[in-house]
């Protein structure tokens, strides 16, 4: 893991280590990104942690990251109750992307957009350039909806090396985008940030929940109402699993701490 600038500390939820950033300090952490220094970041929410509860390999992958942001209203509430005083609100992926691009203009940060369909990623680039004049988006591409072949991965590595982005934004959906970040950060030599639905929101494909809905932790209900057939399992089952994970964290944390101590002794 690389050094995390101004790291506010971590807490564990559902077996996953979460960094105690608020939106402002999260943006500051991303503004420290420079090509040549690879960093793995993830945005964790109730669904992410429900997957980690079921899949220890996925949990371990998240725990190997440089930064795990809290992209969930209730996860941020848990963090605050567990001593993370900065966590007054979640680090919302679409806002993090926009604010980092906005503030990054003055620093000359370079951005790479990777994900969604060719039409969506092209619309996203156009929309961001219109909203943020002078933003430096060095590439925008839609990958195949499958794992890259060795040749495709090498070609991506070469293209990224040519344009040298500081921030590489990934919109592939969870958990696929997290697996991409884990597998490619070192190869692409920049900060990778998986922001999922941000590609659809900022491109104009889908409406973003109103701010008052977001502030009250009801974005999940808004999105479920707009896409019930696609999202019912994610929110109804995922949210229930997350609540179970939070309630059973004490036992789980003792077990994980004991396992870590045994590894350190051996």
PDB file of N, CA and C in Angstrom, residues 186-259:
ATOM      1  N   UNK A 186      -1.556  -1.140 -10.204  1.00  0.00           N
ATOM      2  CA  UNK A 186      -0.092  -1.183 -10.310  1.00  0.00           C
ATOM      3  C   UNK A 186       0.353  -1.116 -11.768  1.00  0.00           C
ATOM      4  N   UNK A 187      -0.407  -1.741 -12.666  1.00  0.00           N
ATOM      5  CA  UNK A 187      -0.031  -1.759 -14.069  1.00  0.00           C
ATOM      6  C   UNK A 187      -0.241  -0.401 -14.737  1.00  0.00           C
ATOM      7  N   UNK A 188      -1.280   0.316 -14.323  1.00  0.00           N
ATOM      8  CA  UNK A 188      -1.598   1.592 -14.963  1.00  0.00           C
ATOM      9  C   UNK A 188      -0.897   2.764 -14.292  1.00  0.00           C
ATOM     10  N   UNK A 189      -0.352   2.582 -13.108  1.00  0.00           N
ATOM     11  CA  UNK A 189       0.536   3.530 -12.438  1.00  0.00           C
ATOM     12  C   UNK A 189      -0.135   4.882 -12.143  1.00  0.00           C
ATOM     13  N   UNK A 190      -1.396   4.825 -11.737  1.00  0.00           N
ATOM     14  CA  UNK A 190      -2.102   6.045 -11.355  1.00  0.00           C
ATOM     15  C   UNK A 190      -3.129   5.683 -10.287  1.00  0.00           C
ATOM     16  N   UNK A 191      -3.929   6.647  -9.876  1.00  0.00           N
ATOM     17  CA  UNK A 191      -4.970   6.393  -8.888  1.00  0.00           C
ATOM     18  C   UNK A 191      -6.240   5.958  -9.597  1.00  0.00           C
ATOM     19  N   UNK A 192      -6.720   4.776  -9.264  1.00  0.00           N
ATOM     20  CA  UNK A 192      -7.943   4.255  -9.858  1.00  0.00           C
ATOM     21  C   UNK A 192      -9.094   4.442  -8.879  1.00  0.00           C
ATOM     22  N   UNK A 193     -10.215   4.976  -9.385  1.00  0.00           N
ATOM     23  CA  UNK A 193     -11.375   5.273  -8.538  1.00  0.00           C
ATOM     24  C   UNK A 193     -12.631   4.698  -9.194  1.00  0.00           C
ATOM     25  N   UNK A 194     -13.249   3.680  -8.613  1.00  0.00           N
ATOM     26  CA  UNK A 194     -14.472   3.112  -9.183  1.00  0.00           C
ATOM     27  C   UNK A 194     -15.700   3.883  -8.723  1.00  0.00           C
ATOM     28  N   UNK A 195     -16.412   4.497  -9.656  1.00  0.00           N
ATOM     29  CA  UNK A 195     -17.530   5.360  -9.283  1.00  0.00           C
ATOM     30  C   UNK A 195     -18.867   4.914  -9.869  1.00  0.00           C
ATOM     31  N   UNK A 196     -18.897   3.755 -10.518  1.00  0.00           N
ATOM     32  CA  UNK A 196     -20.153   3.134 -10.906  1.00  0.00           C
ATOM     33  C   UNK A 196     -21.148   4.037 -11.592  1.00  0.00           C
ATOM     34  N   UNK A 197     -22.274   4.288 -10.898  1.00  0.00           N
ATOM     35  CA  UNK A 197     -23.400   5.000 -11.502  1.00  0.00           C
ATOM     36  C   UNK A 197     -23.084   6.441 -11.868  1.00  0.00           C
ATOM     37  N   UNK A 198     -21.960   6.985 -11.410  1.00  0.00           N
ATOM     38  CA  UNK A 198     -21.593   8.357 -11.777  1.00  0.00           C
ATOM     39  C   UNK A 198     -21.537   8.536 -13.288  1.00  0.00           C
ATOM     40  N   UNK A 199     -21.149   7.495 -14.006  1.00  0.00           N
ATOM     41  CA  UNK A 199     -21.085   7.612 -15.466  1.00  0.00           C
ATOM     42  C   UNK A 199     -22.477   7.866 -16.040  1.00  0.00           C
ATOM     43  N   UNK A 200     -23.481   7.135 -15.539  1.00  0.00           N
ATOM     44  CA  UNK A 200     -24.841   7.329 -16.014  1.00  0.00           C
ATOM     45  C   UNK A 200     -25.417   8.662 -15.562  1.00  0.00           C
ATOM     46  N   UNK A 201     -25.102   9.071 -14.336  1.00  0.00           N
ATOM     47  CA  UNK A 201     -25.660  10.323 -13.820  1.00  0.00           C
ATOM     48  C   UNK A 201     -25.105  11.536 -14.560  1.00  0.00           C
ATOM     49  N   UNK A 202     -23.768  11.638 -14.635  1.00  0.00           N
ATOM     50  CA  UNK A 202     -23.184  12.831 -15.239  1.00  0.00           C
ATOM     51  C   UNK A 202     -23.326  12.866 -16.758  1.00  0.00           C
ATOM     52  N   UNK A 203     -23.532  11.699 -17.381  1.00  0.00           N
ATOM     53  CA  UNK A 203     -23.782  11.688 -18.830  1.00  0.00           C
ATOM     54  C   UNK A 203     -25.211  12.085 -19.152  1.00  0.00           C
ATOM     55  N   UNK A 204     -26.082  12.070 -18.146  1.00  0.00           N
ATOM     56  CA  UNK A 204     -27.483  12.404 -18.362  1.00  0.00           C
ATOM     57  C   UNK A 204     -28.359  11.214 -18.671  1.00  0.00           C
ATOM     58  N   UNK A 205     -27.801   9.988 -18.603  1.00  0.00           N
ATOM     59  CA  UNK A 205     -28.602   8.802 -18.897  1.00  0.00           C
ATOM     60  C   UNK A 205     -29.668   8.534 -17.849  1.00  0.00           C
ATOM     61  N   UNK A 206     -29.341   8.798 -16.584  1.00  0.00           N
ATOM     62  CA  UNK A 206     -30.259   8.520 -15.490  1.00  0.00           C
ATOM     63  C   UNK A 206     -30.308   9.718 -14.547  1.00  0.00           C
ATOM     64  N   UNK A 207     -31.448   9.935 -13.907  1.00  0.00           N
ATOM     65  CA  UNK A 207     -31.553  11.068 -12.978  1.00  0.00           C
ATOM     66  C   UNK A 207     -30.885  10.750 -11.647  1.00  0.00           C
ATOM     67  N   UNK A 208     -30.237  11.738 -11.058  1.00  0.00           N
ATOM     68  CA  UNK A 208     -29.658  11.606  -9.730  1.00  0.00           C
ATOM     69  C   UNK A 208     -30.743  11.910  -8.697  1.00  0.00           C
ATOM     70  N   UNK A 209     -30.710  11.208  -7.583  1.00  0.00           N
ATOM     71  CA  UNK A 209     -31.695  11.461  -6.542  1.00  0.00           C
ATOM     72  C   UNK A 209     -31.585  12.894  -6.038  1.00  0.00           C
ATOM     73  N   UNK A 210     -32.703  13.541  -5.717  1.00  0.00           N
ATOM     74  CA  UNK A 210     -32.644  14.903  -5.157  1.00  0.00           C
ATOM     75  C   UNK A 210     -31.791  14.937  -3.893  1.00  0.00           C
ATOM     76  N   UNK A 211     -31.190  16.093  -3.634  1.00  0.00           N
ATOM     77  CA  UNK A 211     -30.277  16.221  -2.502  1.00  0.00           C
ATOM     78  C   UNK A 211     -30.947  15.907  -1.169  1.00  0.00           C
ATOM     79  N   UNK A 212     -32.198  16.317  -0.988  1.00  0.00           N
ATOM     80  CA  UNK A 212     -32.839  16.052   0.307  1.00  0.00           C
ATOM     81  C   UNK A 212     -33.076  14.557   0.495  1.00  0.00           C
ATOM     82  N   UNK A 213     -33.281  13.828  -0.605  1.00  0.00           N
ATOM     83  CA  UNK A 213     -33.408  12.373  -0.525  1.00  0.00           C
ATOM     84  C   UNK A 213     -32.066  11.759  -0.121  1.00  0.00           C
ATOM     85  N   UNK A 214     -30.984  12.254  -0.731  1.00  0.00           N
ATOM     86  CA  UNK A 214     -29.654  11.755  -0.397  1.00  0.00           C
ATOM     87  C   UNK A 214     -29.305  12.050   1.066  1.00  0.00           C
ATOM     88  N   UNK A 215     -29.579  13.277   1.512  1.00  0.00           N
ATOM     89  CA  UNK A 215     -29.212  13.670   2.875  1.00  0.00           C
ATOM     90  C   UNK A 215     -29.913  12.826   3.928  1.00  0.00           C
ATOM     91  N   UNK A 216     -31.080  12.323   3.601  1.00  0.00           N
ATOM     92  CA  UNK A 216     -31.843  11.529   4.561  1.00  0.00           C
ATOM     93  C   UNK A 216     -31.645  10.026   4.387  1.00  0.00           C
ATOM     94  N   UNK A 217     -30.644   9.655   3.611  1.00  0.00           N
ATOM     95  CA  UNK A 217     -30.297   8.243   3.465  1.00  0.00           C
ATOM     96  C   UNK A 217     -31.308   7.428   2.692  1.00  0.00           C
ATOM     97  N   UNK A 218     -32.049   8.067   1.771  1.00  0.00           N
ATOM     98  CA  UNK A 218     -33.112   7.375   1.053  1.00  0.00           C
ATOM     99  C   UNK A 218     -32.839   7.236  -0.446  1.00  0.00           C
ATOM    100  N   UNK A 219     -31.582   7.436  -0.851  1.00  0.00           N
ATOM    101  CA  UNK A 219     -31.278   7.286  -2.275  1.00  0.00           C
ATOM    102  C   UNK A 219     -31.577   5.870  -2.742  1.00  0.00           C
ATOM    103  N   UNK A 220     -31.332   4.889  -1.869  1.00  0.00           N
ATOM    104  CA  UNK A 220     -31.599   3.498  -2.247  1.00  0.00           C
ATOM    105  C   UNK A 220     -33.075   3.311  -2.613  1.00  0.00           C
ATOM    106  N   UNK A 221     -33.985   3.946  -1.854  1.00  0.00           N
ATOM    107  CA  UNK A 221     -35.407   3.830  -2.142  1.00  0.00           C
ATOM    108  C   UNK A 221     -35.758   4.525  -3.455  1.00  0.00           C
ATOM    109  N   UNK A 222     -35.117   5.671  -3.701  1.00  0.00           N
ATOM    110  CA  UNK A 222     -35.342   6.406  -4.951  1.00  0.00           C
ATOM    111  C   UNK A 222     -34.903   5.568  -6.146  1.00  0.00           C
ATOM    112  N   UNK A 223     -33.720   4.995  -6.061  1.00  0.00           N
ATOM    113  CA  UNK A 223     -33.209   4.201  -7.181  1.00  0.00           C
ATOM    114  C   UNK A 223     -34.013   2.914  -7.351  1.00  0.00           C
ATOM    115  N   UNK A 224     -34.432   2.313  -6.240  1.00  0.00           N
ATOM    116  CA  UNK A 224     -35.258   1.111  -6.322  1.00  0.00           C
ATOM    117  C   UNK A 224     -36.583   1.418  -7.007  1.00  0.00           C
ATOM    118  N   UNK A 225     -37.160   2.583  -6.708  1.00  0.00           N
ATOM    119  CA  UNK A 225     -38.425   2.969  -7.334  1.00  0.00           C
ATOM    120  C   UNK A 225     -38.266   3.220  -8.826  1.00  0.00           C
ATOM    121  N   UNK A 226     -37.101   3.698  -9.252  1.00  0.00           N
ATOM    122  CA  UNK A 226     -36.890   4.000 -10.668  1.00  0.00           C
ATOM    123  C   UNK A 226     -36.459   2.775 -11.475  1.00  0.00           C
ATOM    124  N   UNK A 227     -35.792   1.804 -10.814  1.00  0.00           N
ATOM    125  CA  UNK A 227     -35.348   0.585 -11.509  1.00  0.00           C
ATOM    126  C   UNK A 227     -35.608  -0.642 -10.638  1.00  0.00           C
ATOM    127  N   UNK A 228     -36.876  -0.959 -10.348  1.00  0.00           N
ATOM    128  CA  UNK A 228     -37.159  -2.044  -9.403  1.00  0.00           C
ATOM    129  C   UNK A 228     -36.701  -3.418  -9.874  1.00  0.00           C
ATOM    130  N   UNK A 229     -36.877  -3.735 -11.127  1.00  0.00           N
ATOM    131  CA  UNK A 229     -36.524  -5.082 -11.598  1.00  0.00           C
ATOM    132  C   UNK A 229     -35.017  -5.317 -11.550  1.00  0.00           C
ATOM    133  N   UNK A 230     -34.236  -4.279 -11.817  1.00  0.00           N
ATOM    134  CA  UNK A 230     -32.776  -4.440 -11.817  1.00  0.00           C
ATOM    135  C   UNK A 230     -32.175  -4.360 -10.420  1.00  0.00           C
ATOM    136  N   UNK A 231     -32.760  -3.562  -9.542  1.00  0.00           N
ATOM    137  CA  UNK A 231     -32.103  -3.242  -8.283  1.00  0.00           C
ATOM    138  C   UNK A 231     -32.744  -3.853  -7.039  1.00  0.00           C
ATOM    139  N   UNK A 232     -33.852  -4.575  -7.153  1.00  0.00           N
ATOM    140  CA  UNK A 232     -34.524  -5.039  -5.941  1.00  0.00           C
ATOM    141  C   UNK A 232     -33.623  -5.942  -5.108  1.00  0.00           C
ATOM    142  N   UNK A 233     -32.904  -6.834  -5.771  1.00  0.00           N
ATOM    143  CA  UNK A 233     -32.044  -7.754  -5.018  1.00  0.00           C
ATOM    144  C   UNK A 233     -30.906  -6.996  -4.328  1.00  0.00           C
ATOM    145  N   UNK A 234     -30.321  -6.047  -5.052  1.00  0.00           N
ATOM    146  CA  UNK A 234     -29.212  -5.272  -4.496  1.00  0.00           C
ATOM    147  C   UNK A 234     -29.619  -4.562  -3.207  1.00  0.00           C
ATOM    148  N   UNK A 235     -30.771  -3.896  -3.230  1.00  0.00           N
ATOM    149  CA  UNK A 235     -31.131  -3.073  -2.084  1.00  0.00           C
ATOM    150  C   UNK A 235     -31.876  -3.841  -0.990  1.00  0.00           C
ATOM    151  N   UNK A 236     -32.831  -4.683  -1.345  1.00  0.00           N
ATOM    152  CA  UNK A 236     -33.599  -5.364  -0.311  1.00  0.00           C
ATOM    153  C   UNK A 236     -32.778  -6.446   0.377  1.00  0.00           C
ATOM    154  N   UNK A 237     -32.082  -7.255  -0.393  1.00  0.00           N
ATOM    155  CA  UNK A 237     -31.246  -8.304   0.207  1.00  0.00           C
ATOM    156  C   UNK A 237     -29.936  -7.718   0.711  1.00  0.00           C
ATOM    157  N   UNK A 238     -29.323  -6.833  -0.087  1.00  0.00           N
ATOM    158  CA  UNK A 238     -28.044  -6.245   0.321  1.00  0.00           C
ATOM    159  C   UNK A 238     -28.155  -5.428   1.587  1.00  0.00           C
ATOM    160  N   UNK A 239     -29.188  -4.600   1.690  1.00  0.00           N
ATOM    161  CA  UNK A 239     -29.353  -3.774   2.891  1.00  0.00           C
ATOM    162  C   UNK A 239     -29.589  -4.628   4.122  1.00  0.00           C
ATOM    163  N   UNK A 240     -30.373  -5.701   3.972  1.00  0.00           N
ATOM    164  CA  UNK A 240     -30.609  -6.601   5.104  1.00  0.00           C
ATOM    165  C   UNK A 240     -29.315  -7.268   5.548  1.00  0.00           C
ATOM    166  N   UNK A 241     -28.515  -7.710   4.594  1.00  0.00           N
ATOM    167  CA  UNK A 241     -27.226  -8.335   4.930  1.00  0.00           C
ATOM    168  C   UNK A 241     -26.304  -7.346   5.630  1.00  0.00           C
ATOM    169  N   UNK A 242     -26.320  -6.082   5.171  1.00  0.00           N
ATOM    170  CA  UNK A 242     -25.488  -5.062   5.791  1.00  0.00           C
ATOM    171  C   UNK A 242     -25.885  -4.841   7.247  1.00  0.00           C
ATOM    172  N   UNK A 243     -27.170  -4.735   7.518  1.00  0.00           N
ATOM    173  CA  UNK A 243     -27.635  -4.553   8.902  1.00  0.00           C
ATOM    174  C   UNK A 243     -27.190  -5.721   9.769  1.00  0.00           C
ATOM    175  N   UNK A 244     -27.338  -6.931   9.245  1.00  0.00           N
ATOM    176  CA  UNK A 244     -26.867  -8.106   9.977  1.00  0.00           C
ATOM    177  C   UNK A 244     -25.369  -7.999  10.256  1.00  0.00           C
ATOM    178  N   UNK A 245     -24.603  -7.570   9.249  1.00  0.00           N
ATOM    179  CA  UNK A 245     -23.159  -7.448   9.426  1.00  0.00           C
ATOM    180  C   UNK A 245     -22.784  -6.446  10.498  1.00  0.00           C
ATOM    181  N   UNK A 246     -23.470  -5.312  10.524  1.00  0.00           N
ATOM    182  CA  UNK A 246     -23.192  -4.289  11.536  1.00  0.00           C
ATOM    183  C   UNK A 246     -23.498  -4.834  12.933  1.00  0.00           C
ATOM    184  N   UNK A 247     -24.625  -5.525  13.068  1.00  0.00           N
ATOM    185  CA  UNK A 247     -25.036  -6.033  14.378  1.00  0.00           C
ATOM    186  C   UNK A 247     -24.131  -7.138  14.892  1.00  0.00           C
ATOM    187  N   UNK A 248     -23.448  -7.839  13.983  1.00  0.00           N
ATOM    188  CA  UNK A 248     -22.580  -8.948  14.389  1.00  0.00           C
ATOM    189  C   UNK A 248     -21.104  -8.602  14.273  1.00  0.00           C
ATOM    190  N   UNK A 249     -20.782  -7.326  14.113  1.00  0.00           N
ATOM    191  CA  UNK A 249     -19.396  -6.916  13.925  1.00  0.00           C
ATOM    192  C   UNK A 249     -18.507  -7.236  15.120  1.00  0.00           C
ATOM    193  N   UNK A 250     -19.034  -7.161  16.328  1.00  0.00           N
ATOM    194  CA  UNK A 250     -18.196  -7.409  17.500  1.00  0.00           C
ATOM    195  C   UNK A 250     -17.558  -8.777  17.453  1.00  0.00           C
ATOM    196  N   UNK A 251     -18.367  -9.795  17.223  1.00  0.00           N
ATOM    197  CA  UNK A 251     -17.850 -11.165  17.136  1.00  0.00           C
ATOM    198  C   UNK A 251     -16.891 -11.310  15.957  1.00  0.00           C
ATOM    199  N   UNK A 252     -17.273 -10.744  14.819  1.00  0.00           N
ATOM    200  CA  UNK A 252     -16.445 -10.863  13.615  1.00  0.00           C
ATOM    201  C   UNK A 252     -15.094 -10.162  13.805  1.00  0.00           C
ATOM    202  N   UNK A 253     -15.107  -8.993  14.391  1.00  0.00           N
ATOM    203  CA  UNK A 253     -13.867  -8.251  14.590  1.00  0.00           C
ATOM    204  C   UNK A 253     -12.918  -8.978  15.524  1.00  0.00           C
ATOM    205  N   UNK A 254     -13.466  -9.603  16.570  1.00  0.00           N
ATOM    206  CA  UNK A 254     -12.600 -10.378  17.475  1.00  0.00           C
ATOM    207  C   UNK A 254     -11.960 -11.537  16.733  1.00  0.00           C
ATOM    208  N   UNK A 255     -12.725 -12.179  15.860  1.00  0.00           N
ATOM    209  CA  UNK A 255     -12.177 -13.306  15.100  1.00  0.00           C
ATOM    210  C   UNK A 255     -11.105 -12.836  14.119  1.00  0.00           C
ATOM    211  N   UNK A 256     -11.365 -11.720  13.424  1.00  0.00           N
ATOM    212  CA  UNK A 256     -10.387 -11.208  12.475  1.00  0.00           C
ATOM    213  C   UNK A 256      -9.128 -10.704  13.159  1.00  0.00           C
ATOM    214  N   UNK A 257      -9.288 -10.069  14.323  1.00  0.00           N
ATOM    215  CA  UNK A 257      -8.124  -9.597  15.077  1.00  0.00           C
ATOM    216  C   UNK A 257      -7.262 -10.766  15.538  1.00  0.00           C
ATOM    217  N   UNK A 258      -7.909 -11.844  15.992  1.00  0.00           N
ATOM    218  CA  UNK A 258      -7.172 -13.027  16.437  1.00  0.00           C
ATOM    219  C   UNK A 258      -6.410 -13.661  15.277  1.00  0.00           C
ATOM    220  N   UNK A 259      -7.057 -13.702  14.109  1.00  0.00           N
ATOM    221  CA  UNK A 259      -6.385 -14.279  12.937  1.00  0.00           C
ATOM    222  C   UNK A 259      -5.189 -13.433  12.536  1.00  0.00           C
TER     223      UNK A 259
END
